[in-house]
CSV table of C-alpha atoms in Angstrom, one decimal:
chain,number,residue,atom,x,y,z
C,28,UNK,CA,0.5,11.6,-1.8
C,29,UNK,CA,4.4,12.9,-2.0
C,30,UNK,CA,3.7,13.7,1.8
C,31,UNK,CA,2.2,10.2,2.5
C,32,UNK,CA,5.3,8.3,0.8
C,33,UNK,CA,7.7,10.6,2.5
C,34,UNK,CA,6.2,9.7,5.8
C,35,UNK,CA,5.5,6.1,5.3
C,36,UNK,CA,8.3,4.6,3.5
C,37,UNK,CA,10.7,4.1,6.2
C,38,UNK,CA,8.1,1.9,8.5
C,39,UNK,CA,6.8,0.5,5.1
C,40,UNK,CA,10.6,-1.0,4.7
C,41,UNK,CA,10.6,-2.4,8.4
C,42,UNK,CA,7.1,-3.6,7.4
C,43,UNK,CA,8.4,-5.6,4.1
C,44,UNK,CA,11.5,-7.0,5.9
C,45,UNK,CA,9.4,-8.6,8.7
C,46,UNK,CA,6.7,-10.2,6.2
C,47,UNK,CA,9.2,-11.5,3.5
C,48,UNK,CA,12.8,-11.2,5.3
C,49,UNK,CA,14.6,-13.7,7.7
C,50,UNK,CA,15.7,-13.6,10.6
C,51,UNK,CA,14.4,-10.3,12.3
C,52,UNK,CA,12.1,-11.6,15.1
C,53,UNK,CA,10.3,-8.6,16.1
C,54,UNK,CA,9.9,-4.8,14.9
C,55,UNK,CA,12.5,-3.4,17.0
C,56,UNK,CA,15.2,-5.6,16.1
C,57,UNK,CA,14.3,-5.3,12.4
C,58,UNK,CA,14.6,-1.6,12.8
C,59,UNK,CA,18.0,-1.9,14.8
C,60,UNK,CA,19.4,-5.0,12.1
C,61,UNK,CA,18.5,-2.3,9.1
C,62,UNK,CA,20.2,0.6,11.1
C,63,UNK,CA,23.1,-1.2,11.7
C,64,UNK,CA,24.0,-3.2,8.3
C,65,UNK,CA,22.6,-0.2,6.0
C,66,UNK,CA,22.4,3.1,8.2
C,67,UNK,CA,19.3,5.3,7.8
C,68,UNK,CA,19.2,5.2,3.8
C,69,UNK,CA,18.4,1.2,4.2
C,70,UNK,CA,14.9,3.1,5.3
C,71,UNK,CA,14.4,4.7,2.1
C,72,UNK,CA,15.2,1.9,-0.3
C,73,UNK,CA,12.8,1.7,-3.5
C,74,UNK,CA,11.1,5.1,-2.3
C,75,UNK,CA,12.2,7.0,-5.7
C,76,UNK,CA,9.9,4.7,-7.9
C,77,UNK,CA,6.5,5.0,-5.7
C,78,UNK,CA,7.1,9.1,-4.9
C,79,UNK,CA,7.5,9.4,-8.8
C,80,UNK,CA,4.4,7.8,-9.4
C,81,UNK,CA,2.3,8.5,-6.9
C,82,UNK,CA,0.5,11.8,-8.1
C,83,UNK,CA,-1.0,9.4,-11.0
C,84,UNK,CA,-2.0,6.7,-8.5
C,85,UNK,CA,-3.3,8.9,-6.1
C,86,UNK,CA,-5.1,10.8,-8.8
C,87,UNK,CA,-6.6,7.6,-10.4
C,88,UNK,CA,-7.8,6.3,-6.8
C,89,UNK,CA,-9.6,9.7,-5.7
C,90,UNK,CA,-11.0,10.5,-9.1
C,91,UNK,CA,-12.6,7.0,-9.4
C,92,UNK,CA,-14.0,6.7,-6.2
C,93,UNK,CA,-15.6,10.4,-6.3
C,94,UNK,CA,-16.7,10.0,-9.8
C,95,UNK,CA,-18.3,6.6,-9.4
C,96,UNK,CA,-20.3,8.3,-6.3
C,97,UNK,CA,-21.3,11.4,-8.5
C,98,UNK,CA,-22.4,8.6,-11.0
C,99,UNK,CA,-24.3,6.5,-8.8
C,100,UNK,CA,-26.0,9.8,-7.2
C,101,UNK,CA,-27.1,10.6,-10.3
C,102,UNK,CA,-28.6,7.5,-11.4
C,103,UNK,CA,-30.1,7.1,-7.8
C,104,UNK,CA,-31.7,10.3,-7.6
C,105,UNK,CA,-30.9,12.5,-10.6
C,106,UNK,CA,-28.2,14.8,-8.4
C,107,UNK,CA,-24.5,14.0,-8.8
C,108,UNK,CA,-23.9,16.2,-5.3
C,109,UNK,CA,-26.4,14.2,-3.4
C,110,UNK,CA,-25.2,12.6,-0.4
C,111,UNK,CA,-24.1,9.3,-1.6
C,112,UNK,CA,-25.5,6.0,0.5
C,113,UNK,CA,-23.1,3.7,2.4
C,114,UNK,CA,-23.6,1.1,-0.3
C,115,UNK,CA,-23.0,4.0,-3.0
C,116,UNK,CA,-19.3,4.4,-0.9
C,117,UNK,CA,-18.9,0.7,-0.8
C,118,UNK,CA,-19.1,0.1,-4.4
C,119,UNK,CA,-17.3,3.4,-5.6
C,120,UNK,CA,-14.6,1.8,-3.0
C,121,UNK,CA,-14.8,-1.5,-4.7
C,122,UNK,CA,-14.0,0.0,-8.1
C,123,UNK,CA,-11.5,2.2,-6.7
C,124,UNK,CA,-9.6,-0.3,-5.5
C,125,UNK,CA,-9.8,-2.6,-8.2
C,126,UNK,CA,-8.6,0.1,-10.7
C,127,UNK,CA,-5.9,1.0,-8.5
C,128,UNK,CA,-4.4,-2.6,-8.7
C,129,UNK,CA,-3.4,-2.2,-12.4
C,130,UNK,CA,-1.3,1.2,-11.5
C,131,UNK,CA,0.1,0.0,-8.0
C,132,UNK,CA,1.2,-3.7,-8.9
C,133,UNK,CA,4.1,-2.6,-10.9
C,134,UNK,CA,4.9,0.3,-8.7
C,135,UNK,CA,4.9,-2.3,-5.6
C,136,UNK,CA,6.7,-4.9,-7.3
C,137,UNK,CA,9.9,-2.9,-7.9
C,138,UNK,CA,9.7,-1.7,-4.6
C,139,UNK,CA,9.5,-4.5,-2.7
C,140,UNK,CA,12.4,-5.9,-5.2
C,141,UNK,CA,14.8,-2.9,-4.3
C,142,UNK,CA,13.9,-3.2,-0.4
C,143,UNK,CA,14.4,-6.8,-0.1
C,144,UNK,CA,17.3,-7.4,-2.7
C,145,UNK,CA,20.3,-7.3,0.3
C,146,UNK,CA,18.7,-10.0,1.7
C,147,UNK,CA,20.3,-13.5,1.4
C,148,UNK,CA,17.7,-16.0,0.1
C,149,UNK,CA,18.1,-18.6,2.9
C,150,UNK,CA,16.2,-21.9,1.4
C,151,UNK,CA,17.4,-25.9,2.1
C,152,UNK,CA,20.4,-24.5,3.8
C,153,UNK,CA,21.6,-23.0,0.7
C,154,UNK,CA,22.8,-19.3,0.8
C,155,UNK,CA,22.5,-17.2,-2.1
C,156,UNK,CA,23.9,-13.6,-2.5
C,157,UNK,CA,24.1,-11.2,-5.1
C,158,UNK,CA,26.3,-12.4,-8.3
C,159,UNK,CA,28.8,-9.5,-7.4
C,160,UNK,CA,30.0,-9.0,-4.1
C,161,UNK,CA,29.2,-5.8,-3.2
C,162,UNK,CA,26.9,-5.1,-6.0
C,163,UNK,CA,23.1,-5.5,-5.7
C,164,UNK,CA,20.9,-7.1,-8.5
C,165,UNK,CA,19.2,-3.9,-9.4
C,166,UNK,CA,21.2,-0.8,-10.1
C,167,UNK,CA,17.6,1.3,-9.5
C,168,UNK,CA,14.0,1.4,-10.4
C,169,UNK,CA,14.2,1.7,-14.0
C,170,UNK,CA,16.9,-1.0,-14.3
C,171,UNK,CA,14.7,-2.9,-11.9
C,172,UNK,CA,11.6,-2.8,-14.3
C,173,UNK,CA,13.4,-3.3,-17.1
C,174,UNK,CA,15.1,-6.1,-15.6
C,175,UNK,CA,11.7,-7.9,-14.6
C,176,UNK,CA,10.2,-7.3,-17.7
C,177,UNK,CA,12.7,-8.6,-20.1
C,178,UNK,CA,13.1,-11.8,-17.7
C,179,UNK,CA,9.5,-12.4,-16.9
C,180,UNK,CA,7.8,-10.2,-19.0
C,181,UNK,CA,4.2,-8.5,-18.6
C,182,UNK,CA,3.4,-11.5,-16.2
C,183,UNK,CA,6.4,-11.1,-14.1
C,184,UNK,CA,5.9,-7.0,-13.7
C,185,UNK,CA,2.4,-8.1,-12.4
C,186,UNK,CA,3.5,-10.9,-10.2
C,187,UNK,CA,1.4,-10.6,-6.8
C,188,UNK,CA,-1.9,-8.9,-8.6
C,189,UNK,CA,-4.5,-11.6,-7.1
C,190,UNK,CA,-3.3,-11.2,-3.7
C,191,UNK,CA,-3.4,-7.2,-4.6
C,192,UNK,CA,-6.9,-7.8,-5.5
C,193,UNK,CA,-8.0,-9.4,-2.5
C,194,UNK,CA,-5.7,-6.8,-0.4
C,195,UNK,CA,-7.2,-3.7,-1.9
C,196,UNK,CA,-10.9,-4.3,-3.2
C,197,UNK,CA,-12.0,-4.9,0.4
C,198,UNK,CA,-9.0,-2.7,2.1
C,199,UNK,CA,-10.4,0.4,0.1
C,200,UNK,CA,-14.0,-0.2,1.5
C,201,UNK,CA,-12.5,-0.2,5.1
C,202,UNK,CA,-10.4,3.1,3.9
C,203,UNK,CA,-12.9,4.9,2.4
C,204,UNK,CA,-16.5,3.8,4.6
C,205,UNK,CA,-14.7,4.5,7.7
C,206,UNK,CA,-13.1,7.9,6.8
C,207,UNK,CA,-16.5,9.1,5.3
C,208,UNK,CA,-18.4,8.2,8.8
C,209,UNK,CA,-16.1,10.0,10.9
C,210,UNK,CA,-16.3,12.7,8.8
C,211,UNK,CA,-19.5,12.6,8.9
C,212,UNK,CA,-20.0,12.6,12.7
C,213,UNK,CA,-17.4,14.5,13.2
C,214,UNK,CA,-18.0,17.7,10.6
C,215,UNK,CA,-20.8,20.1,12.7
C,216,UNK,CA,-24.1,20.3,11.1
C,217,UNK,CA,-24.4,23.0,8.2
C,218,UNK,CA,-20.9,22.8,7.0
C,219,UNK,CA,-20.6,21.5,3.3
C,220,UNK,CA,-16.9,20.6,4.0
C,221,UNK,CA,-15.1,19.2,7.3
C,222,UNK,CA,-12.3,21.3,9.1
C,223,UNK,CA,-8.4,20.3,8.6
C,224,UNK,CA,-8.2,18.6,12.0
C,225,UNK,CA,-11.4,16.6,11.4
C,226,UNK,CA,-9.9,15.4,7.8
C,227,UNK,CA,-6.6,14.8,9.8
C,228,UNK,CA,-8.5,12.4,12.5
C,229,UNK,CA,-10.8,10.8,10.0
C,230,UNK,CA,-8.2,10.1,7.3
C,231,UNK,CA,-5.7,8.2,10.2
C,232,UNK,CA,-8.2,6.1,12.0
C,233,UNK,CA,-9.5,4.5,8.5
C,234,UNK,CA,-5.8,4.1,7.3
C,235,UNK,CA,-4.8,2.6,10.6
C,236,UNK,CA,-8.0,0.1,10.5
C,237,UNK,CA,-7.5,0.0,6.7
C,238,UNK,CA,-4.0,-1.2,6.9
C,239,UNK,CA,-4.4,-3.1,10.0
C,240,UNK,CA,-7.2,-5.4,8.5
C,241,UNK,CA,-5.3,-5.9,4.9
C,242,UNK,CA,-2.1,-7.4,6.6
C,243,UNK,CA,-2.8,-11.0,6.0
C,244,UNK,CA,-3.3,-10.4,2.0
C,245,UNK,CA,-0.2,-7.9,2.6
C,246,UNK,CA,2.1,-10.6,3.7
C,247,UNK,CA,1.4,-12.7,0.9
C,248,UNK,CA,1.9,-10.1,-1.7
C,249,UNK,CA,4.9,-9.2,-0.4
C,250,UNK,CA,6.3,-12.6,-0.3
C,251,UNK,CA,5.0,-13.0,-4.0
C,252,UNK,CA,6.7,-10.1,-5.1
C,253,UNK,CA,9.7,-10.3,-3.0
C,254,UNK,CA,9.9,-13.9,-4.5
C,255,UNK,CA,12.3,-14.1,-7.9
C,256,UNK,CA,14.9,-11.5,-6.8
C,257,UNK,CA,17.4,-14.9,-6.4
C,258,UNK,CA,14.9,-17.8,-7.3
C,259,UNK,CA,11.2,-18.3,-7.8
C,260,UNK,CA,9.6,-20.4,-4.6
C,261,UNK,CA,6.0,-19.6,-5.1
C,262,UNK,CA,3.8,-20.5,-7.8
C,263,UNK,CA,1.2,-18.2,-7.3
C,264,UNK,CA,-1.2,-16.9,-4.5
C,265,UNK,CA,-2.7,-19.8,-3.2
C,266,UNK,CA,0.7,-21.5,-3.3
C,267,UNK,CA,1.8,-18.7,-1.4
C,268,UNK,CA,-0.4,-18.8,1.6
C,269,UNK,CA,-0.5,-22.9,1.2
C,270,UNK,CA,3.6,-23.1,1.9
C,271,UNK,CA,3.7,-20.1,4.2
C,272,UNK,CA,1.3,-21.8,6.7
C,273,UNK,CA,3.0,-25.3,6.6
C,274,UNK,CA,6.2,-23.3,7.2
C,275,UNK,CA,5.3,-20.9,9.6
C,276,UNK,CA,1.6,-21.3,11.1
C,277,UNK,CA,-1.1,-18.9,10.8
C,278,UNK,CA,0.9,-16.3,12.9
C,279,UNK,CA,2.7,-15.6,9.8
C,280,UNK,CA,0.1,-13.5,8.4
C,281,UNK,CA,0.1,-11.4,11.3
C,282,UNK,CA,3.6,-10.2,10.7
C,283,UNK,CA,4.0,-6.6,10.4
C,284,UNK,CA,0.1,-5.8,11.7
C,285,UNK,CA,1.3,-3.5,14.3
C,286,UNK,CA,3.6,-1.3,12.1
C,287,UNK,CA,1.0,-1.6,9.2
C,288,UNK,CA,-1.7,0.2,11.4
C,289,UNK,CA,1.1,2.7,12.9
C,290,UNK,CA,2.0,3.2,9.5
C,291,UNK,CA,-1.5,3.8,8.1
C,292,UNK,CA,-2.7,6.5,10.6
C,293,UNK,CA,0.2,9.5,9.1
C,294,UNK,CA,0.2,8.2,5.7
C,295,UNK,CA,-3.9,8.5,5.4
C,296,UNK,CA,-3.8,11.4,7.5
C,297,UNK,CA,-1.8,13.0,5.1
C,298,UNK,CA,-3.4,11.5,1.8
C,299,UNK,CA,-6.8,12.5,3.0
C,300,UNK,CA,-5.7,16.0,4.1
C,301,UNK,CA,-3.9,16.8,0.8
C,302,UNK,CA,-7.0,15.7,-1.1
C,303,UNK,CA,-9.4,17.7,0.7
C,304,UNK,CA,-7.3,21.0,1.1
C,305,UNK,CA,-6.6,20.5,-2.6
C,306,UNK,CA,-10.4,20.3,-3.7
C,307,UNK,CA,-11.1,23.2,-1.1
C,308,UNK,CA,-8.4,25.6,-3.1
C,309,UNK,CA,-9.8,24.6,-6.3
C,310,UNK,CA,-13.5,25.8,-4.7
C,311,UNK,CA,-13.1,28.7,-3.5
C,312,UNK,CA,-15.9,30.5,-5.1
C,313,UNK,CA,-18.2,27.6,-3.2
C,314,UNK,CA,-19.7,28.9,0.5
C,315,UNK,CA,-18.6,26.8,3.5
C,316,UNK,CA,-22.0,26.5,4.6
C,317,UNK,CA,-25.3,25.5,3.5
C,318,UNK,CA,-27.7,28.3,2.2
């Protein structure tokens, strides 16, 4: 989990700036602008909170997914280790996506607020900057979390939860199902677990598919969570969709789709490889092939 955050966070910052920021144009221009204005450190803004929480988040997502599969196999076949059907994988993925939102929403909110607080707010020719020149609104992840909680309450911490549910519930289906299918195709017959190269490839492809298709709701979520650093522009998920469409057209929902898909490959490769290798290390007593 930690490896996936370190690998993916610079691209995540670019993705968030493209989706919720102003005046960046294309991906290359965004990269150059961030580097020119904020140096290399600008790409890692807001990383500490996701890095600190990724262990809990990954444990919940993968734990809920695998245990839901085992429960469904037990109910259907009387054997928790029975190979799950595709419908069981889909249901387990949806449950994992639903549960993950409870942990992921506050983490994403803090990350996005820290990534976006250096951006000026431009609306109706009004340009707002941090109240004290040279000083950001939030001094760090803990200060950000505490400030949002004090000013906006629990609802503020879970701002964008609706958009995140619409992103993650189907998104995890397109994360775990392609991974399961690709691993099944690549893994030789007779092997209980896939080899590391198969896991790396299947995980990367699954991540690219999942993040690419999740981009429209990811744009909405990013805008909702970035909104509020200075002013509240959106009333909710539907209002954000309508305002974004009216002001910028349909193409706005595909902002950052390329970088989302590119970022998804190394992040998911690292995540799935760490997961499978950890399981293998904990099950050394099991044989690699079927009897």
